[in-house]
XYZ file of C-alpha atoms in Angstrom:
741
model
C -13.238 -33.916 -50.646
C -15.984 -32.526 -48.465
C -19.517 -32.324 -50.194
C -18.339 -33.946 -53.553
C -18.698 -37.562 -54.544
C -17.596 -38.836 -57.880
C -18.411 -42.384 -59.561
C -17.489 -43.984 -62.738
C -19.220 -47.363 -62.342
C -21.945 -49.048 -60.398
C -19.342 -50.698 -58.090
C -17.670 -47.441 -57.471
C -20.982 -45.737 -56.777
C -21.700 -48.048 -53.848
C -18.154 -47.510 -52.507
C -18.029 -43.867 -52.921
C -21.423 -43.322 -51.375
C -20.390 -45.175 -48.368
C -17.237 -43.193 -47.979
C -18.959 -39.926 -48.850
C -22.015 -40.068 -46.821
C -20.368 -38.621 -43.868
C -19.027 -35.792 -45.941
C -22.281 -34.853 -47.337
C -23.953 -35.074 -43.895
C -21.433 -32.668 -42.553
C -22.551 -29.697 -44.980
C -26.262 -30.604 -44.130
C -25.742 -31.000 -40.583
C -24.198 -27.502 -40.029
C -27.431 -25.984 -40.088
C -28.714 -28.502 -37.632
C -25.920 -27.829 -35.220
C -26.860 -25.903 -32.041
C -24.252 -24.724 -29.460
C -25.820 -24.789 -25.919
C -24.223 -23.260 -22.930
C -25.118 -21.888 -19.444
C -24.021 -18.478 -18.588
C -26.043 -16.690 -15.803
C -23.875 -13.725 -16.206
C -22.016 -11.923 -19.131
C -18.500 -12.046 -17.776
C -15.295 -11.327 -19.695
C -14.775 -15.059 -20.139
C -18.217 -15.200 -21.788
C -17.344 -12.400 -24.061
C -14.225 -14.137 -25.221
C -16.236 -17.360 -25.830
C -19.083 -15.548 -27.798
C -16.478 -13.627 -29.792
C -14.788 -16.814 -30.857
C -18.164 -18.425 -31.850
C -19.406 -15.500 -33.755
C -16.171 -15.403 -35.640
C -16.475 -19.118 -36.709
C -20.142 -18.728 -37.503
C -21.523 -21.011 -34.629
C -25.314 -20.697 -33.567
C -25.267 -20.484 -29.833
C -28.162 -20.772 -27.218
C -27.379 -19.177 -23.881
C -29.354 -20.786 -20.798
C -29.603 -19.308 -17.244
C -29.184 -15.696 -18.307
C -29.926 -13.443 -15.205
C -30.547 -16.481 -12.941
C -28.586 -16.700 -9.789
C -25.825 -19.221 -9.947
C -26.435 -22.067 -7.189
C -24.057 -24.719 -8.433
C -20.937 -24.029 -6.292
C -17.593 -22.913 -7.282
C -15.884 -25.952 -8.057
C -13.238 -25.495 -5.357
C -14.518 -26.321 -2.138
C -16.858 -29.059 -3.687
C -18.064 -30.551 -6.993
C -21.113 -28.701 -8.499
C -22.500 -27.934 -11.697
C -26.224 -29.565 -11.364
C -27.772 -26.421 -12.375
C -26.349 -26.697 -15.780
C -27.932 -30.192 -16.146
C -31.305 -28.914 -14.933
C -31.339 -26.071 -17.486
C -30.062 -28.321 -20.400
C -32.841 -30.848 -19.585
C -35.514 -28.141 -19.620
C -34.182 -26.628 -22.934
C -34.225 -29.928 -24.672
C -37.911 -30.817 -23.761
C -38.786 -27.988 -26.029
C -36.798 -29.329 -28.840
C -38.375 -31.747 -31.278
C -35.975 -31.963 -34.290
C -34.571 -35.660 -34.068
C -31.619 -34.715 -36.474
C -30.589 -31.766 -34.525
C -26.999 -32.160 -33.057
C -26.296 -30.451 -29.608
C -22.794 -29.277 -28.592
C -23.148 -28.661 -24.961
C -20.035 -26.732 -23.441
C -19.061 -24.320 -20.637
C -18.501 -20.896 -21.931
C -16.620 -18.838 -19.109
C -13.255 -20.826 -19.863
C -13.925 -21.955 -23.490
C -12.897 -20.884 -26.902
C -13.337 -22.150 -30.355
C -10.360 -22.917 -32.452
C -12.158 -24.182 -35.609
C -15.515 -23.873 -37.278
C -18.740 -26.237 -37.342
C -17.553 -28.216 -40.536
C -14.419 -29.468 -38.734
C -16.251 -30.227 -35.570
C -19.021 -32.233 -37.247
C -16.678 -34.078 -39.444
C -14.609 -35.342 -36.564
C -17.889 -36.033 -34.589
C -19.158 -38.272 -37.402
C -15.711 -40.060 -37.568
C -16.133 -40.948 -33.742
C -19.021 -43.162 -34.965
C -21.038 -42.628 -31.742
C -24.184 -40.779 -31.033
C -22.695 -38.935 -28.083
C -19.058 -38.034 -27.770
C -17.607 -36.585 -24.453
C -14.380 -34.646 -23.803
C -11.845 -36.581 -21.908
C -9.218 -36.285 -19.179
C -6.190 -37.822 -17.897
C -7.261 -37.303 -14.220
C -10.404 -38.636 -12.500
C -12.609 -36.226 -10.467
C -14.484 -35.887 -8.182
C -14.612 -39.714 -7.058
C -11.335 -41.431 -7.455
C -13.088 -44.538 -6.078
C -14.721 -45.118 -9.549
C -11.353 -45.358 -11.486
C -11.441 -49.042 -11.816
C -14.914 -48.975 -13.255
C -13.860 -46.700 -16.254
C -13.462 -48.463 -19.566
C -9.774 -48.877 -20.745
C -8.738 -47.314 -23.981
C -5.986 -48.387 -26.332
C -4.458 -44.866 -26.590
C -5.500 -41.541 -24.953
C -7.398 -40.346 -21.904
C -9.626 -42.553 -19.970
C -11.740 -40.347 -17.761
C -14.811 -38.300 -18.686
C -14.882 -34.698 -18.537
C -18.431 -32.994 -18.404
C -17.377 -29.414 -19.602
C -18.026 -30.449 -23.111
C -20.021 -33.057 -25.135
C -21.676 -33.369 -28.570
C -24.567 -35.530 -29.667
C -27.815 -36.260 -31.369
C -30.765 -34.582 -29.649
C -32.515 -37.747 -28.854
C -29.599 -39.376 -27.345
C -28.816 -36.476 -25.184
C -32.231 -36.104 -24.026
C -32.281 -39.869 -23.023
C -29.042 -39.302 -21.189
C -30.279 -36.457 -19.033
C -33.770 -37.657 -18.613
C -33.009 -39.287 -15.293
C -31.532 -36.145 -13.900
C -33.467 -35.387 -10.497
C -30.560 -33.777 -8.488
C -30.201 -30.402 -6.745
C -28.365 -27.473 -8.535
C -25.357 -27.883 -6.320
C -24.972 -31.662 -7.018
C -22.089 -32.672 -9.487
C -22.680 -32.698 -13.077
C -19.384 -34.542 -13.569
C -20.198 -37.320 -11.230
C -23.738 -37.583 -12.956
C -22.381 -38.101 -16.519
C -19.557 -40.308 -15.171
C -21.967 -42.778 -13.558
C -23.837 -42.982 -16.886
C -20.465 -43.561 -18.774
C -19.208 -46.420 -16.495
C -22.600 -48.124 -16.428
C -22.214 -50.528 -19.467
C -25.962 -50.698 -20.146
C -26.547 -46.999 -20.149
C -23.441 -46.381 -22.004
C -24.355 -48.643 -24.857
C -27.944 -47.451 -24.833
C -26.917 -43.829 -25.256
C -24.170 -44.801 -27.522
C -21.448 -42.792 -25.666
C -17.669 -42.575 -26.239
C -14.960 -40.246 -25.168
C -12.819 -38.141 -27.437
C -9.837 -39.823 -25.841
C -7.149 -38.327 -28.136
C -8.568 -34.696 -27.956
C -9.807 -34.508 -31.621
C -12.788 -32.365 -30.674
C -12.320 -31.210 -27.173
C -9.172 -30.206 -25.291
C -9.408 -29.975 -21.518
C -6.484 -28.234 -20.097
C -6.642 -29.664 -16.679
C -3.619 -32.185 -16.278
C -2.516 -31.391 -19.723
C -0.608 -28.046 -19.533
C 2.402 -29.338 -21.096
C 0.756 -31.214 -23.875
C -0.781 -28.132 -25.555
C 1.046 -25.644 -27.663
C -0.032 -22.773 -30.283
C 0.196 -23.641 -33.771
C 0.138 -20.544 -36.088
C -1.380 -20.950 -39.458
C -2.297 -18.414 -42.246
C -4.223 -15.596 -40.469
C -5.391 -17.940 -37.518
C -4.023 -19.872 -34.391
C -4.899 -23.341 -33.409
C -4.025 -25.233 -30.216
C -2.165 -28.389 -30.893
C -1.787 -31.487 -28.644
C 1.668 -32.702 -29.034
C 1.039 -35.805 -27.114
C -1.552 -37.142 -29.700
C -0.686 -34.844 -32.699
C -4.155 -33.550 -32.886
C -5.789 -30.200 -33.458
C -8.840 -29.983 -31.150
C -11.780 -27.663 -32.022
C -12.847 -26.721 -28.661
C -10.289 -25.592 -25.968
C -11.715 -25.779 -22.396
C -9.566 -24.172 -19.724
C -10.474 -26.174 -16.700
C -6.893 -26.024 -15.429
C -5.033 -23.035 -13.967
C -5.523 -20.288 -16.291
C -3.772 -21.464 -19.332
C -6.920 -20.929 -21.337
C -6.282 -17.126 -20.697
C -2.989 -17.495 -22.499
C -4.401 -19.511 -25.356
C -7.314 -17.176 -25.535
C -4.885 -14.371 -26.375
C -4.461 -16.017 -29.558
C -7.124 -18.469 -30.632
C -8.787 -18.248 -33.032
C -7.400 -14.973 -34.529
C -7.189 -12.703 -31.531
C -3.518 -12.191 -32.298
C -1.708 -13.477 -35.225
C 1.660 -12.725 -36.959
C -0.038 -11.339 -39.960
C -2.223 -8.920 -38.414
C -0.874 -8.596 -34.808
C -3.781 -7.841 -32.104
C -7.192 -7.828 -33.840
C -9.129 -6.793 -30.731
C -6.983 -4.218 -29.123
C -8.800 -1.241 -30.792
C -12.279 -2.422 -30.335
C -14.710 -1.274 -27.630
C -12.515 1.598 -26.489
C -13.807 4.146 -24.125
C -13.676 7.727 -25.610
C -12.428 10.284 -23.101
C -15.090 13.048 -23.589
C -14.991 13.644 -19.968
C -12.367 12.901 -17.375
C -13.695 10.050 -14.926
C -12.490 10.668 -11.204
C -9.441 8.537 -10.392
C -8.159 7.608 -6.973
C -4.377 7.107 -7.165
C -3.024 4.859 -4.429
C 0.725 5.335 -3.796
C 2.395 2.738 -1.651
C 5.903 3.068 -0.098
C 6.789 0.125 2.054
C 10.831 0.331 1.799
C 13.420 2.670 1.328
C 13.461 3.522 -2.521
C 15.721 5.463 -4.660
C 14.688 8.324 -6.608
C 11.482 9.145 -4.728
C 11.471 12.795 -5.363
C 11.738 11.979 -9.049
C 8.526 9.893 -8.632
C 6.608 12.665 -7.371
C 7.969 14.933 -10.189
C 6.539 12.447 -12.782
C 3.413 12.193 -10.699
C 2.895 15.967 -11.628
C 3.562 15.386 -15.218
C 0.647 12.929 -15.623
C -1.469 14.305 -18.338
C -4.658 14.281 -16.341
C -6.697 17.072 -14.797
C -5.499 17.156 -11.245
C -8.966 18.335 -9.826
C -10.240 14.754 -11.165
C -7.703 13.118 -9.161
C -7.572 11.788 -5.441
C -4.384 10.768 -3.894
C -4.165 8.031 -1.304
C -0.401 8.002 0.076
C 0.599 5.186 2.295
C 4.026 5.517 3.502
C 5.653 3.201 5.908
C 9.146 4.277 5.579
C 10.268 7.372 7.723
C 13.355 7.852 5.621
C 10.930 9.240 2.848
C 8.618 11.695 5.015
C 10.562 14.686 4.002
C 10.117 14.161 0.393
C 6.384 13.426 0.713
C 5.927 16.523 3.006
C 7.716 18.788 0.483
C 5.388 17.542 -2.360
C 2.286 17.815 -0.563
C 3.198 21.383 0.697
C 3.992 22.481 -2.738
C 1.433 20.788 -4.844
C -1.132 19.018 -2.614
C -3.783 21.690 -3.146
C -4.025 20.715 -6.793
C -5.710 17.499 -6.141
C -9.392 17.022 -5.183
C -8.407 15.264 -2.019
C -5.304 13.819 -0.311
C -5.272 11.224 2.360
C -1.764 10.409 3.932
C -1.042 7.321 6.204
C 2.191 7.654 7.814
C 4.742 5.195 9.479
C 3.495 5.916 12.884
C 0.313 4.011 12.042
C 2.386 0.871 11.670
C 0.058 -0.393 8.966
C 0.972 -3.615 7.073
C 1.020 -3.901 3.332
C -2.109 -5.673 2.906
C -3.996 -3.309 5.341
C -2.582 -0.326 3.567
C -3.596 -1.474 0.131
C -7.206 -2.526 1.282
C -7.607 0.871 2.831
C -6.572 2.554 -0.517
C -9.062 0.462 -2.564
C -11.751 1.097 0.084
C -11.438 4.816 -0.270
C -12.431 4.591 -3.894
C -15.134 1.780 -3.341
C -16.985 3.841 -0.838
C -16.997 7.012 -2.802
C -19.740 6.926 -5.083
C -18.243 9.344 -7.434
C -14.912 7.438 -7.846
C -14.679 5.619 -11.248
C -11.160 4.124 -11.164
C -8.530 3.110 -8.672
C -5.039 3.412 -9.994
C -2.486 1.404 -7.786
C 0.994 2.790 -7.898
C 3.974 1.570 -6.173
C 6.873 3.957 -5.384
C 9.430 1.889 -7.053
C 7.538 2.272 -10.633
C 9.032 4.660 -12.943
C 6.140 5.854 -15.047
C 7.707 7.818 -17.995
C 4.728 7.895 -20.162
C 2.782 10.928 -19.237
C -0.541 9.714 -20.974
C -0.441 6.494 -19.149
C -3.731 7.089 -17.160
C -5.621 8.186 -20.327
C -4.495 5.066 -22.260
C -5.477 2.592 -19.606
C -8.914 4.212 -18.994
C -9.423 4.147 -22.944
C -8.866 0.478 -22.818
C -12.257 -0.017 -21.204
C -11.195 -3.183 -19.340
C -11.946 -4.252 -15.694
C -8.234 -4.376 -14.641
C -5.307 -3.411 -16.883
C -1.783 -2.740 -16.077
C 0.820 -0.898 -18.262
C 3.804 -3.291 -18.775
C 6.803 -2.316 -17.020
C 10.140 -4.134 -16.773
C 13.482 -3.906 -15.037
C 16.214 -2.788 -17.094
C 18.607 -5.477 -18.437
C 16.301 -8.342 -17.090
C 13.306 -10.184 -18.184
C 11.603 -9.150 -14.984
C 8.137 -7.530 -15.487
C 4.999 -6.642 -13.453
C 3.022 -9.435 -15.033
C 3.036 -13.346 -15.218
C 2.091 -15.123 -18.464
C 0.840 -18.155 -16.805
C 0.596 -20.065 -13.411
C 1.944 -23.433 -12.260
C -0.499 -26.039 -11.225
C -0.321 -24.868 -7.495
C -0.831 -21.198 -8.201
C 2.634 -19.843 -8.502
C 4.617 -18.278 -11.308
C 5.051 -20.256 -14.598
C 6.732 -18.643 -17.823
C 4.316 -18.848 -20.664
C 5.439 -19.634 -24.121
C 5.117 -16.094 -25.306
C 6.328 -14.263 -22.163
C 9.903 -13.329 -23.621
C 8.384 -12.085 -26.927
C 5.928 -9.812 -24.903
C 8.372 -8.444 -22.432
C 10.990 -7.776 -25.350
C 8.327 -6.157 -27.528
C 8.276 -8.752 -30.345
C 4.567 -9.495 -29.918
C 2.536 -6.228 -29.040
C -1.008 -6.172 -27.772
C -3.232 -6.328 -24.787
C -3.009 -9.661 -23.039
C -5.066 -11.603 -20.639
C -2.799 -12.758 -17.838
C -3.324 -14.287 -14.283
C -1.138 -11.809 -12.329
C -0.320 -8.151 -12.370
C 1.471 -5.961 -9.862
C 3.173 -2.786 -8.957
C 0.824 -0.509 -11.250
C -2.597 -1.186 -12.649
C -5.962 0.513 -13.106
C -9.318 -1.011 -11.648
C -12.846 -0.045 -12.340
C -14.578 1.186 -9.349
C -17.783 -0.497 -10.406
C -15.908 -3.810 -10.199
C -14.825 -2.930 -6.457
C -18.457 -2.166 -5.731
C -19.927 -5.425 -7.241
C -17.927 -8.541 -7.879
C -15.141 -7.406 -5.415
C -17.239 -5.501 -2.879
C -16.974 -8.011 -0.199
C -13.390 -8.945 -0.079
C -10.060 -7.661 1.381
C -8.516 -8.056 -1.848
C -4.824 -8.139 -0.583
C -5.289 -10.233 2.322
C -4.209 -13.932 2.723
C -2.570 -16.122 5.383
C -0.331 -17.799 2.785
C 0.346 -15.321 0.016
C 2.022 -12.065 -0.337
C -0.283 -9.017 -0.929
C 0.197 -9.064 -4.728
C -0.354 -12.796 -5.056
C -3.252 -12.735 -2.778
C -4.934 -9.935 -4.817
C -4.521 -11.717 -8.150
C -5.696 -14.878 -6.543
C -8.748 -13.220 -5.074
C -9.565 -11.532 -8.259
C -9.276 -14.676 -10.322
C -11.393 -16.714 -7.925
C -13.563 -13.851 -6.298
C -12.763 -16.025 -3.166
C -10.623 -14.553 -0.378
C -11.749 -15.760 2.931
C -10.957 -19.520 2.358
C -8.854 -20.498 5.270
C -7.823 -24.004 3.977
C -8.150 -23.751 0.343
C -6.023 -20.710 -1.011
C -5.142 -22.439 -4.220
C -7.075 -23.665 -7.146
C -7.736 -27.410 -6.919
C -9.524 -28.399 -10.079
C -11.916 -26.457 -12.091
C -12.156 -22.706 -12.293
C -15.356 -22.871 -14.776
C -17.528 -20.550 -12.873
C -14.911 -18.588 -10.950
C -12.850 -16.749 -13.811
C -15.276 -13.910 -13.993
C -12.647 -10.893 -13.532
C -9.964 -10.879 -16.165
C -6.654 -9.009 -15.519
C -4.795 -7.427 -18.580
C -1.582 -6.104 -19.264
C -0.811 -3.832 -22.317
C 2.460 -3.302 -24.174
C 0.962 -1.402 -26.951
C 3.087 1.619 -25.939
C 6.188 2.098 -23.766
C 5.258 3.016 -20.342
C 8.348 2.815 -18.038
C 10.325 0.541 -15.684
C 10.588 -0.586 -12.232
C 13.487 0.300 -9.938
C 15.846 -2.060 -8.090
C 15.533 -1.448 -4.361
C 18.477 -3.834 -3.622
C 21.565 -2.512 -1.923
C 19.810 1.002 -1.407
C 22.089 2.790 1.156
C 20.702 5.342 3.512
C 23.763 6.503 5.153
C 24.242 9.684 2.992
C 22.448 12.947 2.369
C 21.665 12.267 -1.283
C 21.631 8.292 -1.511
C 20.456 8.312 -5.088
C 23.916 9.464 -6.078
C 25.080 5.795 -5.273
C 22.474 4.278 -7.764
C 24.674 4.208 -10.759
C 25.149 0.331 -10.392
C 21.781 -0.697 -9.344
C 19.549 1.626 -11.557
C 21.930 2.985 -14.200
C 19.064 4.420 -16.551
C 17.490 6.488 -13.703
C 20.918 7.618 -12.320
C 21.607 8.924 -16.018
C 18.333 10.678 -16.286
C 18.868 12.256 -13.039
C 22.479 13.156 -13.040
C 23.887 13.305 -16.615
C 23.311 16.411 -18.651
C 20.441 16.574 -20.930
C 22.574 17.314 -23.996
C 25.264 14.687 -23.261
C 23.966 12.208 -25.741
C 24.182 14.920 -28.484
C 27.744 15.715 -27.712
C 29.158 13.754 -30.908
C 26.171 13.989 -33.029
C 25.757 17.825 -32.760
C 29.357 18.524 -32.266
C 28.835 20.131 -28.849
C 32.456 19.640 -27.668
C 34.089 23.132 -27.593
C 37.932 24.012 -27.765
C 38.486 27.102 -25.778
C 42.246 26.500 -25.697
C 44.599 24.205 -27.683
C 44.016 20.559 -26.836
C 41.462 21.607 -24.090
C 38.083 20.192 -24.610
C 35.004 21.414 -23.033
C 31.524 19.879 -22.897
C 28.422 19.239 -20.803
C 28.388 16.266 -18.356
C 26.469 16.761 -15.193
C 22.937 17.958 -14.699
C 22.429 20.893 -12.206
C 20.925 18.360 -9.732
C 24.066 16.272 -9.857
C 26.273 19.197 -9.248
C 24.052 20.413 -6.327
C 23.969 16.953 -4.605
C 27.748 16.437 -5.051
C 28.496 19.670 -3.285
C 25.903 19.349 -0.648
C 27.276 15.726 0.084
C 30.603 17.111 0.432
C 29.563 19.959 2.700
C 27.441 17.471 4.658
C 30.515 15.255 5.126
C 32.290 18.409 6.251
C 35.778 17.020 6.543
C 37.815 19.338 4.260
C 41.531 19.081 4.102
C 43.711 21.860 5.492
C 45.329 22.458 2.077
C 48.797 21.463 3.548
C 51.506 19.655 1.802
C 51.338 16.784 4.181
C 48.518 14.475 3.303
C 48.096 11.064 4.598
C 45.444 10.428 2.279
C 47.751 10.003 -0.716
C 50.626 7.679 -1.428
C 53.806 8.922 0.028
C 51.853 11.368 2.141
C 53.138 14.649 0.477
C 51.059 16.917 -1.767
C 53.144 19.262 -3.984
C 50.236 21.458 -4.906
C 47.685 21.156 -1.951
C 43.965 22.280 -2.158
C 41.077 22.387 0.250
C 39.295 19.172 -0.920
C 37.640 16.077 -0.040
C 38.497 12.698 -1.805
C 35.678 10.713 -3.260
C 36.854 7.670 -1.285
C 36.410 9.561 1.855
C 32.489 9.475 1.371
C 32.661 5.848 -0.178
C 31.926 7.127 -3.574
C 35.070 5.984 -5.235
C 33.622 3.036 -7.073
C 30.661 4.923 -8.321
C 32.963 7.674 -9.570
C 35.169 5.299 -11.485
C 32.025 3.897 -12.983
C 30.880 7.335 -14.188
C 34.247 7.961 -15.636
C 34.145 4.717 -17.674
C 30.620 5.151 -18.882
C 30.490 8.872 -19.650
C 34.060 10.269 -19.719
C 35.994 7.434 -21.341
C 33.910 7.409 -24.621
C 34.799 11.190 -25.127
C 38.412 10.871 -24.121
C 39.105 8.034 -26.352
C 37.850 10.209 -29.401
C 39.738 13.191 -28.365
C 42.880 11.412 -27.462
C 43.124 8.397 -29.532
C 45.128 5.569 -28.053
C 44.579 6.576 -24.483
C 42.249 4.739 -22.256
C 40.648 5.905 -19.005
C 42.333 4.625 -15.882
C 41.163 6.148 -12.608
C 43.848 7.486 -10.260
C 42.682 10.239 -7.979
C 39.320 12.036 -7.675
C 38.365 14.810 -5.250
C 36.174 18.004 -4.968
C 38.091 21.137 -4.448
C 36.542 24.402 -2.628
C 37.779 27.751 -3.332
C 36.933 30.678 -1.044
C 38.335 34.259 -0.896
C 39.141 33.768 2.980
C 40.401 30.266 2.616
C 41.905 29.211 -0.601
C 41.004 31.481 -3.390
C 43.377 30.234 -6.044
C 45.837 27.539 -7.073
C 49.477 28.470 -8.085
C 50.810 27.376 -11.639
C 51.424 23.611 -11.633
C 51.441 20.455 -13.758
C 48.927 17.796 -12.803
C 50.215 14.291 -11.875
C 48.129 12.746 -14.596
C 48.050 12.061 -18.252
C 45.026 14.020 -18.630
C 42.721 15.757 -16.080
C 39.040 16.136 -15.876
C 37.733 19.278 -14.262
C 33.984 19.684 -13.656
C 32.392 22.972 -12.549
C 29.802 22.262 -9.776
C 28.358 25.724 -9.518
C 27.685 28.728 -11.385
C 29.917 31.757 -11.791
C 28.081 35.013 -11.209
C 25.304 33.517 -9.177
C 27.374 31.352 -6.723
C 30.853 33.079 -6.777
C 32.714 35.698 -8.662
C 36.076 35.295 -10.245
C 37.755 31.909 -10.669
C 38.401 29.901 -13.852
C 41.561 28.159 -15.291
C 44.440 29.800 -17.226
C 46.852 27.709 -19.396
C 50.136 29.645 -19.195
C 51.944 28.104 -22.061
C 49.059 29.233 -24.601
C 48.183 32.317 -22.533
C 44.546 31.055 -22.691
C 41.887 31.253 -20.036
C 38.570 29.636 -19.211
C 37.188 32.610 -17.371
C 33.537 31.667 -17.067
C 33.086 27.828 -16.335
C 29.608 26.542 -16.914
C 28.023 24.520 -14.225
C 27.937 20.824 -15.038
C 30.538 21.271 -17.825
C 33.975 19.669 -17.743
C 37.371 20.766 -19.094
C 39.290 17.843 -20.352
C 43.008 18.794 -20.773
C 46.488 17.124 -20.603
C 48.087 17.031 -17.119
C 51.855 16.684 -17.605
C 54.340 18.510 -19.830
C 52.509 20.787 -22.144
C 49.448 22.234 -20.038
C 50.843 24.121 -17.234
C 47.973 25.929 -15.608
C 46.718 27.783 -12.585
C 43.337 28.254 -10.860
C 42.437 31.932 -11.017
C 41.367 33.709 -7.931
C 37.731 33.418 -6.573
C 36.866 36.794 -5.377
C 33.482 36.425 -3.728
C 31.291 33.485 -2.763
C 32.355 29.738 -3.000
C 33.323 27.873 -5.938
C 33.409 24.141 -6.244
C 34.892 21.670 -8.879
C 35.323 18.036 -9.237
C 38.764 16.895 -10.500
C 39.962 13.512 -11.500
C 43.474 12.557 -12.641
C 43.595 9.927 -15.256
C 46.414 7.677 -16.610
C 46.323 5.244 -19.290
């Protein structure tokens, strides 16, 4: 038991004192422990480090504040000598021989446990100085054979963290005479592999990661361990719980830092998501960059949602890059009707032949060069942003780069990655599925965001001022952007990927929030452009958006609110199509234009003979047959199976009928060649035409004023002999389907 020794005899006193001296000294040494780190700038990584240190009651001394960093980037060459220089100078001012120094990096480090556990494990190592360890040697592989062998664990020294007594560390760094851009790793390695110096300083390695966990080369060894109200990292290879977690590998520290030590727990959820928020007392100026690179469904709806964003239009600037001629009409219509609402609009059209990286760079630069611009909001055209408060929510998060989480319907695809592989590509993090499916809710530090995100303009003018963020010779624009943001290096021609350490590169963090539901992303696969209203064909690829666009807003309330009316016996009347759906179907048919002649001879149907002909166009003539059948199964079948129990919807024939006074004003009494018939009114009586309707002769019952978008559902054979009443003016359209079980 820490700090308690019990004895019952003289012999036991000696034994117990020997065993418990380390325990007593742990308590006494907590006040002697000083955490020393180098941070020339207060980055997001440093804030994360300091937050964990403060939570666990560490005393921290920061060296190099405000000093220019001269020790390289750890990518093109080793570096870090500046850290040793600063440490050596700081130690010269310290005189307490009992002081214990923990020297660690900070930009990519978090504490997982407190000082008592750290000191206990340090004393159990029985050496004066303990370095972190790694399984990979760096930067000089030629020194591998000179490293002492270990019975179990990592063999090579890691300079990102060590702990020791002040006199021993002073002795260790006393010989430093290097330059700021020399390698600290190589300096300490040469001390360690020299038997005389190793013994003199009394150095060992934390080979089994009891104190330090370096993530480079150990990504698969470390998992989260959830305890009561806190989270640890567990090394499954050695079954240890390290105290200091150092993310010198490709961004896994960001994933672990989302939890350790108590950032997110199962008991409390996210503990930091509501801290340091930015109050919206005034509305910052936001430049919205809209990017259209390929044919995309529901572009008109996109601009409708843009108008609904709850943000003052005069505080918004629009940059629209459209590289698809197919969408020029929709953009022109939007700008003609609403462009004047915005502070400024800049349009780059397909005639400029601008590639995706160049268009994104240009949009970002519009905000960067405008001293009044506060944020840049990137928004791809295939993003369905349903949350009207998205912009306000993201600004209030007060983060450098933050994305609202959006997903693709029915899939685990989203606009963020939870982790990176060793070569800088996608890797699924342990928590990815839980975040996407909403089982874990918070604001998450991630290595990749795309499609929609908000960037502080101050960031573009400072850390990211000199780089074309979306440009790369090897990566697509989104990957290039995220790589360049993570590393702040965009012009490296031969080293596009991370190689070893990012200790002083991860200065810009990207976040994704799933604290609220924001929307989804469209599928652009199989998008046809051969029709007038191509969105009608999206019922398979984008079923949610198809429903919102084309199904009546009250459809889902039909059963709940009993919206089904019965105007005649066994005739059911209910809303099915939106006005837009009706208009698009009519316009699509008129655009096709090949109306039948209304003759009994009809090669389109089996047998070639139509007993009761109409002026019509069949759905299969416009290649809409599969989509119409899907519509029947998804939206009509659930109703028919309740109204006519035991009968199931099987599509037989579907067509749009046109009634005109001078063409075919009415339809004589007849039975339909169906078990039941679906008859949808596609335009509005009184406005589009006069007269019309349907009369059921057996019951002497008529539906004289069909409602646009409502369908009549009635038996076809035997009982419901009916006729189409005369259209006296205008043009009437109906969509008809014959259904058999």
